[in-house]
Short mmCIF file of C-alpha atoms in Angstrom, two decimals:
data_model
loop_
_atom_site.label_atom_id
_atom_site.label_comp_id
_atom_site.label_asym_id
_atom_site.label_seq_id
_atom_site.Cartn_x
_atom_site.Cartn_y
_atom_site.Cartn_z
CA MET A 1 -0.17 0.06 -0.11
CA GLY A 2 3.13 2.29 0.78
CA LEU A 3 3.91 2.02 -2.71
CA LEU A 4 0.71 2.49 -4.22
CA SER A 5 0.51 5.80 -2.29
CA ASP A 6 3.58 6.97 -3.58
CA LEU A 7 2.37 6.39 -6.88
CA LYS A 8 -0.70 8.02 -6.50
CA SER A 9 1.22 11.02 -5.13
CA LYS A 10 3.31 11.48 -7.63
CA VAL A 11 0.90 10.93 -10.52
CA SER A 12 -1.34 13.42 -8.45
CA GLY A 13 1.31 15.76 -8.30
CA LYS A 14 2.37 15.58 -12.27
CA LEU A 15 -1.28 16.66 -12.81
CA SER A 16 -1.78 19.75 -10.79
CA ALA A 17 1.38 20.85 -12.01
CA ASN A 18 0.52 20.21 -15.46
CA ASP A 19 -2.98 20.24 -15.90
CA ASN A 20 -5.77 22.71 -15.34
CA GLY A 21 -5.45 21.90 -11.17
CA HIS A 22 -4.67 25.68 -10.99
CA HIS A 23 -7.05 28.30 -12.49
CA PRO A 24 -5.72 31.61 -11.88
CA ASP A 25 -8.24 34.81 -11.59
CA HIS A 26 -7.99 37.98 -13.40
CA ASP A 27 -6.20 39.49 -11.04
CA GLU A 28 -3.09 36.71 -10.79
CA LEU A 29 -3.42 37.01 -14.63
CA ARG A 30 -2.57 40.81 -14.59
CA ALA A 31 -0.21 40.33 -12.08
CA ARG A 32 2.06 38.19 -14.35
CA LEU A 33 1.61 40.41 -17.43
CA GLY A 34 3.94 42.92 -15.20
CA SER A 35 3.72 46.39 -14.61
CA LEU A 36 2.44 48.69 -17.49
CA PRO A 37 2.01 52.31 -17.95
CA PRO A 38 -1.23 53.91 -16.41
CA PHE A 39 -4.09 53.79 -18.86
CA ASP A 40 -4.56 57.30 -20.94
CA PRO A 41 -7.62 57.25 -22.48
CA ALA A 42 -7.07 60.42 -24.72
CA LYS A 43 -4.06 58.32 -25.62
CA ALA A 44 -5.38 55.37 -26.50
CA GLN A 45 -7.69 56.87 -29.16
CA VAL A 46 -4.66 57.82 -30.89
CA PHE A 47 -3.04 54.49 -31.28
CA ARG A 48 -6.50 52.80 -32.01
CA TYR A 49 -7.52 55.39 -34.62
CA ARG A 50 -4.79 56.73 -36.74
CA LYS A 51 -3.09 54.40 -40.08
CA GLN A 52 -1.81 51.28 -38.93
CA TYR A 53 1.83 50.77 -40.49
CA GLY A 54 3.10 47.54 -38.99
CA VAL A 55 4.95 44.33 -38.83
CA ASN A 56 3.85 40.61 -37.27
CA LEU A 57 5.91 39.62 -34.53
CA GLY A 58 5.44 36.15 -35.45
CA SER A 59 6.99 32.79 -34.10
CA MET A 60 7.60 34.13 -30.24
CA PHE A 61 4.33 33.16 -28.39
CA CYS A 62 2.63 31.16 -31.71
CA LEU A 63 5.61 28.82 -33.10
CA GLU A 64 5.96 27.93 -36.76
CA PRO A 65 8.91 25.88 -37.73
CA TRP A 66 9.67 27.78 -40.80
CA MET A 67 10.48 30.57 -38.80
CA ALA A 68 11.66 29.68 -35.34
CA THR A 69 14.06 27.17 -37.15
CA ASP A 70 16.31 26.75 -34.40
CA ILE A 71 14.23 25.57 -31.48
CA TYR A 72 12.79 23.06 -33.95
CA LYS A 73 15.88 21.52 -35.39
CA GLU A 74 16.87 19.70 -32.65
CA TYR A 75 13.87 17.51 -33.03
CA HIS A 76 14.14 17.49 -36.84
CA ASP A 77 13.64 13.86 -37.05
CA GLN A 78 10.43 13.67 -35.00
CA GLY A 79 8.60 15.92 -37.45
CA PRO A 80 6.98 18.64 -35.12
CA GLU A 81 4.77 21.06 -36.80
CA ALA A 82 2.38 22.89 -34.47
CA GLU A 83 3.58 24.48 -30.95
CA GLY A 84 2.03 21.59 -29.20
CA ASP A 85 4.13 18.75 -30.99
CA LEU A 86 7.20 20.66 -30.21
CA LEU A 87 6.61 20.54 -26.35
CA GLU A 88 5.74 16.77 -26.87
CA CYS A 89 9.24 16.16 -28.52
CA MET A 90 10.98 18.39 -25.81
CA GLY A 91 9.37 16.63 -22.74
CA ASP A 92 10.33 17.58 -19.08
CA CYS A 93 12.58 20.31 -20.28
CA CYS A 94 9.96 22.52 -22.30
CA GLY A 95 9.68 24.96 -19.76
CA GLU A 96 12.89 26.07 -19.60
CA LYS A 97 13.38 25.77 -23.57
CA MET A 98 10.41 27.69 -24.08
CA LYS A 99 11.19 30.50 -21.31
CA ALA A 100 14.77 30.76 -23.17
CA HIS A 101 13.21 31.50 -26.66
CA TRP A 102 10.39 34.02 -25.11
CA ASP A 103 13.43 35.58 -23.63
CA SER A 104 15.79 36.00 -26.79
CA TRP A 105 13.45 36.03 -29.82
CA LEU A 106 12.94 39.70 -29.18
CA VAL A 107 14.86 42.29 -27.61
CA ARG A 108 14.29 46.48 -26.72
CA ALA A 109 16.43 48.12 -29.69
CA ASP A 110 14.41 46.10 -32.34
CA PHE A 111 11.15 48.51 -31.20
CA GLU A 112 13.81 51.18 -31.39
CA ARG A 113 14.64 50.50 -34.71
CA MET A 114 11.10 49.69 -35.84
CA SER A 115 10.07 53.15 -34.47
CA ASN A 116 13.03 54.72 -36.38
CA ILE A 117 12.01 53.23 -39.99
CA GLY A 118 8.44 54.29 -39.22
CA ILE A 119 6.57 51.33 -38.00
CA ASN A 120 3.76 52.77 -35.35
CA ALA A 121 2.10 49.27 -34.87
CA VAL A 122 3.02 45.41 -34.27
CA ARG A 123 1.05 42.36 -34.78
CA LEU A 124 1.77 40.31 -31.93
CA PRO A 125 0.32 36.43 -32.56
CA LEU A 126 -0.54 34.16 -29.69
CA GLY A 127 -1.46 31.22 -28.63
CA TYR A 128 -4.61 30.72 -26.44
CA TRP A 129 -2.42 28.62 -24.14
CA VAL A 130 -0.09 31.75 -23.21
CA LEU A 131 -2.92 31.96 -20.41
CA GLY A 132 -1.64 28.78 -18.70
CA ARG A 133 -3.16 26.21 -16.81
CA GLY A 134 -6.84 26.65 -16.66
CA PHE A 135 -6.76 27.80 -20.08
CA ALA A 136 -5.32 24.71 -22.17
CA ALA A 137 -6.88 21.81 -24.05
CA GLY A 138 -4.91 18.63 -25.58
CA LYS A 139 -1.47 18.78 -25.77
CA TYR A 140 -1.44 22.46 -23.85
CA LYS A 141 -3.04 21.04 -21.31
CA ARG A 142 -0.39 18.41 -20.50
CA HIS A 143 2.26 21.12 -20.57
CA ALA A 144 0.40 23.92 -19.27
CA ALA A 145 2.61 24.76 -16.50
CA THR A 146 5.13 25.81 -19.25
CA TYR A 147 3.19 28.90 -19.69
CA ASP A 148 2.95 30.20 -16.17
CA GLU A 149 5.62 33.26 -17.11
CA ALA A 150 4.45 33.46 -20.86
CA LEU A 151 2.57 36.53 -19.72
CA HIS A 152 5.54 38.10 -18.07
CA TYR A 153 7.14 38.26 -21.60
CA VAL A 154 4.10 38.98 -23.64
CA GLY A 155 4.05 42.08 -21.01
CA ARG A 156 7.54 42.98 -21.74
CA VAL A 157 6.97 43.03 -25.70
CA VAL A 158 3.81 45.59 -24.93
CA ALA A 159 6.11 47.67 -22.43
CA TRP A 160 8.60 48.00 -24.86
CA ALA A 161 6.38 49.09 -27.61
CA ALA A 162 4.98 51.48 -25.57
CA GLU A 163 8.12 53.17 -25.17
CA PHE A 164 8.50 54.13 -28.86
CA ASP A 165 4.77 54.93 -29.17
CA ILE A 166 4.30 51.80 -31.03
CA GLY A 167 0.62 50.25 -30.87
CA VAL A 168 0.15 46.53 -30.16
CA LEU A 169 -2.63 44.40 -31.76
CA VAL A 170 -2.89 41.09 -29.62
CA ASP A 171 -3.93 38.22 -32.20
CA ILE A 172 -5.03 35.44 -30.59
CA HIS A 173 -3.78 33.22 -33.78
CA ALA A 174 -4.47 29.92 -32.38
CA LEU A 175 -8.03 28.49 -30.87
CA PRO A 176 -8.63 25.27 -29.18
CA GLY A 177 -8.79 22.32 -31.83
CA GLY A 178 -7.16 24.58 -34.54
CA GLN A 179 -9.24 26.84 -36.63
CA ASN A 180 -7.59 26.26 -39.90
CA PHE A 181 -5.68 23.48 -41.35
CA ASP A 182 -2.47 25.04 -40.72
CA SER A 183 -0.18 24.13 -37.53
CA HIS A 184 -0.01 27.90 -36.67
CA SER A 185 -3.31 27.30 -35.50
CA GLY A 186 -1.84 25.22 -32.72
CA ALA A 187 -2.54 21.69 -34.13
CA THR A 188 -1.90 19.66 -36.76
CA GLY A 189 -4.30 17.80 -38.95
CA PRO A 190 -7.99 18.66 -39.82
CA PRO A 191 -9.42 21.97 -37.83
CA GLN A 192 -11.65 20.47 -34.96
CA PHE A 193 -12.52 24.02 -33.35
CA PHE A 194 -15.85 24.43 -35.26
CA ASP A 195 -16.84 20.68 -34.41
CA SER A 196 -16.77 21.16 -30.55
CA ARG A 197 -18.68 23.26 -28.06
CA LYS A 198 -16.20 22.58 -25.73
CA PHE A 199 -13.31 24.09 -27.71
CA GLN A 200 -15.66 27.11 -28.43
CA ASP A 201 -16.56 27.33 -25.00
CA LEU A 202 -12.71 27.54 -23.85
CA ALA A 203 -11.88 30.12 -26.58
CA ILE A 204 -14.94 32.43 -25.16
CA LYS A 205 -13.37 32.05 -21.61
CA CYS A 206 -9.70 33.00 -22.98
CA TYR A 207 -11.23 35.90 -24.89
CA GLU A 208 -12.81 37.51 -21.40
CA ALA A 209 -9.42 36.68 -19.87
CA PHE A 210 -7.63 38.86 -22.89
CA THR A 211 -10.15 41.42 -22.66
CA HIS A 212 -9.44 42.13 -18.88
CA LEU A 213 -5.73 41.88 -19.30
CA PHE A 214 -5.78 44.36 -22.82
CA ALA A 215 -8.65 46.52 -22.62
CA SER A 216 -7.31 49.22 -20.38
CA VAL A 217 -3.77 49.08 -21.89
CA THR A 218 -3.34 52.30 -23.51
CA ASN A 219 -1.07 51.26 -26.46
CA VAL A 220 -3.26 48.06 -27.36
CA VAL A 221 -4.89 49.09 -30.67
CA GLY A 222 -7.03 46.00 -30.53
CA LEU A 223 -7.98 42.28 -29.65
CA GLN A 224 -8.02 39.60 -33.09
CA ILE A 225 -10.56 37.20 -32.01
CA VAL A 226 -9.03 35.02 -34.42
CA ASN A 227 -6.68 33.79 -37.11
CA GLU A 228 -7.28 32.73 -40.81
CA PRO A 229 -10.38 30.56 -40.10
CA VAL A 230 -11.65 28.38 -42.64
CA ASP A 231 -15.14 30.18 -43.77
CA ASN A 232 -16.87 27.41 -41.86
CA PRO A 233 -20.80 27.51 -41.33
CA GLN A 234 -20.54 28.70 -37.90
CA LEU A 235 -18.20 31.36 -37.95
CA GLU A 236 -20.59 34.31 -38.22
CA GLY A 237 -22.33 32.71 -34.99
CA PHE A 238 -19.45 32.67 -33.35
CA TYR A 239 -18.26 35.75 -34.24
CA GLU A 240 -21.61 37.15 -32.58
CA ARG A 241 -20.98 34.99 -29.40
CA ALA A 242 -17.06 36.32 -29.12
CA LEU A 243 -17.83 39.97 -29.27
CA THR A 244 -20.63 39.69 -26.98
CA GLN A 245 -18.37 38.21 -24.69
CA VAL A 246 -16.10 41.16 -25.45
CA ARG A 247 -18.30 44.32 -25.37
CA SER A 248 -19.59 42.68 -22.18
CA GLN A 249 -16.34 43.92 -20.49
CA SER A 250 -15.24 46.77 -22.94
CA LEU A 251 -17.53 49.04 -24.88
CA ASP A 252 -14.68 50.37 -27.04
CA LEU A 253 -11.90 48.12 -27.21
CA PRO A 254 -11.50 47.64 -31.02
CA VAL A 255 -12.05 43.76 -32.20
CA TYR A 256 -10.25 42.66 -35.16
CA VAL A 257 -11.79 39.47 -37.29
CA GLY A 258 -10.23 37.57 -39.92
CA ASP A 259 -12.42 36.99 -43.47
CA GLY A 260 -12.20 33.47 -43.63
CA TRP A 261 -10.24 34.09 -46.84
CA ASN A 262 -13.52 35.83 -47.95
CA LEU A 263 -13.30 39.17 -48.05
CA ALA A 264 -16.39 40.13 -49.63
CA LYS A 265 -18.60 37.75 -47.60
CA TYR A 266 -17.17 39.27 -44.50
CA ALA A 267 -17.13 42.70 -45.07
CA ALA A 268 -20.91 42.69 -45.39
CA VAL A 269 -21.13 40.50 -42.23
CA VAL A 270 -18.93 42.90 -40.09
CA LYS A 271 -21.16 45.85 -41.87
CA ARG A 272 -24.06 44.20 -39.91
CA LEU A 273 -22.38 43.30 -37.23
CA ARG A 274 -21.01 46.94 -36.57
CA GLU A 275 -24.35 48.07 -35.74
CA ARG A 276 -24.58 45.94 -32.64
CA PHE A 277 -20.89 46.00 -31.56
CA GLY A 278 -19.39 49.07 -32.74
CA PHE A 279 -15.50 49.40 -33.54
CA ILE A 280 -14.77 45.85 -35.50
CA VAL A 281 -12.14 45.73 -38.14
CA VAL A 282 -11.79 42.97 -40.56
CA ASP A 283 -7.86 41.38 -41.43
CA THR A 284 -7.51 40.17 -44.67
CA HIS A 285 -4.20 38.50 -46.04
CA GLN A 286 -2.43 38.45 -49.38
CA TYR A 287 -0.55 36.08 -50.50
CA TRP A 288 0.15 34.93 -54.38
CA VAL A 289 1.68 31.71 -53.72
CA PHE A 290 -0.53 29.20 -52.30
CA ARG A 291 -3.32 28.32 -55.34
CA PRO A 292 -2.42 25.83 -57.59
CA GLU A 293 -2.98 28.50 -60.15
CA GLU A 294 -0.72 30.96 -59.00
CA GLN A 295 2.28 28.63 -58.92
CA GLN A 296 1.55 28.69 -62.87
CA TYR A 297 1.15 32.45 -63.22
CA ARG A 298 4.49 34.52 -63.97
CA VAL A 299 5.12 37.41 -62.82
CA ASP A 300 3.15 39.91 -65.07
CA GLN A 301 -0.10 37.63 -64.90
CA LEU A 302 0.15 37.97 -61.22
CA THR A 303 0.43 41.64 -61.43
CA ARG A 304 -2.10 42.07 -63.77
CA GLU A 305 -4.12 40.19 -61.53
CA LEU A 306 -3.16 42.49 -58.03
CA TRP A 307 -4.09 45.85 -60.40
CA GLU A 308 -7.31 44.54 -61.82
CA THR A 309 -8.76 42.02 -59.08
CA THR A 310 -7.11 42.39 -55.75
CA VAL A 311 -6.84 46.32 -55.47
CA PRO A 312 -10.53 46.91 -56.37
CA GLU A 313 -11.30 44.18 -54.08
CA LEU A 314 -9.90 45.89 -51.21
CA SER A 315 -10.88 49.17 -52.10
CA GLN A 316 -14.47 48.31 -52.33
CA ALA A 317 -14.47 46.44 -49.21
CA SER A 318 -12.65 49.18 -47.33
CA ASN A 319 -15.12 51.48 -48.57
CA GLU A 320 -18.05 49.20 -47.41
CA LEU A 321 -16.34 49.15 -43.87
CA ASP A 322 -15.64 53.04 -43.65
CA GLY A 323 -11.94 52.37 -43.61
CA ASN A 324 -11.97 49.55 -40.92
CA LEU A 325 -9.87 46.89 -42.77
CA ILE A 326 -6.27 45.94 -42.61
CA VAL A 327 -4.07 43.72 -44.20
CA GLY A 328 -2.47 41.88 -41.32
CA GLU A 329 -0.18 39.96 -43.34
CA TYR A 330 1.03 39.93 -47.22
CA SER A 331 4.23 38.63 -48.65
CA SER A 332 5.80 39.09 -52.22
CA VAL A 333 6.96 35.59 -52.45
CA LEU A 334 6.49 34.01 -55.65
CA ALA A 335 6.56 30.46 -56.56
CA ASN A 336 9.84 29.62 -58.77
CA GLY A 337 7.60 28.74 -61.76
CA SER A 338 6.27 32.28 -61.84
CA PHE A 339 9.90 33.50 -62.96
CA ASP A 340 10.02 31.10 -65.63
CA GLY A 341 14.09 31.04 -65.94
CA GLU A 342 14.15 35.15 -65.56
CA ASP A 343 16.46 36.53 -62.95
CA PRO A 344 13.94 37.04 -59.90
CA ALA A 345 15.96 40.55 -58.99
CA LYS A 346 15.22 41.49 -62.35
CA CYS A 347 11.13 41.11 -61.52
CA MET A 348 10.58 42.20 -58.40
#
């Protein structure tokens, strides 16, 4: 019986350390975020309403192997894709390694340089799991204690940005179960988020916490509730539910939503939702390399499509939304076939 009791004790201890044994309240989460300047409502209006010129601070709090190559390369033979896969590969040392990553990925001088070249906003992708124990599912639930210090580093990024008058869009880049087919959704394989009420409830719980954390932070320009969701039939209804939660806590925090790769549709959806929920911004992403037909187009064809199709679509959506539209991600990277033997340097 002594051996059995000892085993039960060890198992119980492991669950309380790594699982959801601890459920921090909002005040504890705020303390983890650290000290930020007192809220200045007038200055916050400037941050939120000015035209945003920015970049993404990718792969700091929502890892992607093509960016965070150093932390993945040790486990290359195991093929981790999503951050949760990486945690499983790291095992017991994941806390130490993730902390080292957060501590070194960005430094204060990066924000000074961004400010010097005219950047006035950054988009900060976060996995929902950065809230730690009490806010995790799946692989992240098993390693939830790893994230007990994550908010400290999130707060440091926000504070550094504030020093240089740079706004921060808090982007919930990954939702429980994954909202798309890509590993940056925090999951590997088909998205499960829209098939699970449990996952959706957890997301709402996370929005409650994130709103509490950031609604009164002067240089936070908004909360993006989802990145690149698939255009699921439930998406519009989920947006209503999420907006209801955020607006129950803050009437004026701007809320950003993804366009589900269907800008015209979600511009119309958001136009309707704005009548009930106020300041909402649509985030659209522009790439010219992923669709099979794009990989066959030459540079001149893609350029023509950009000016004849993409620019008018963006202009129409922006007008419909009274300017509440951002291109949150874009890239001029093209498939090799698009250059058709020409020198890429001469085509770009």
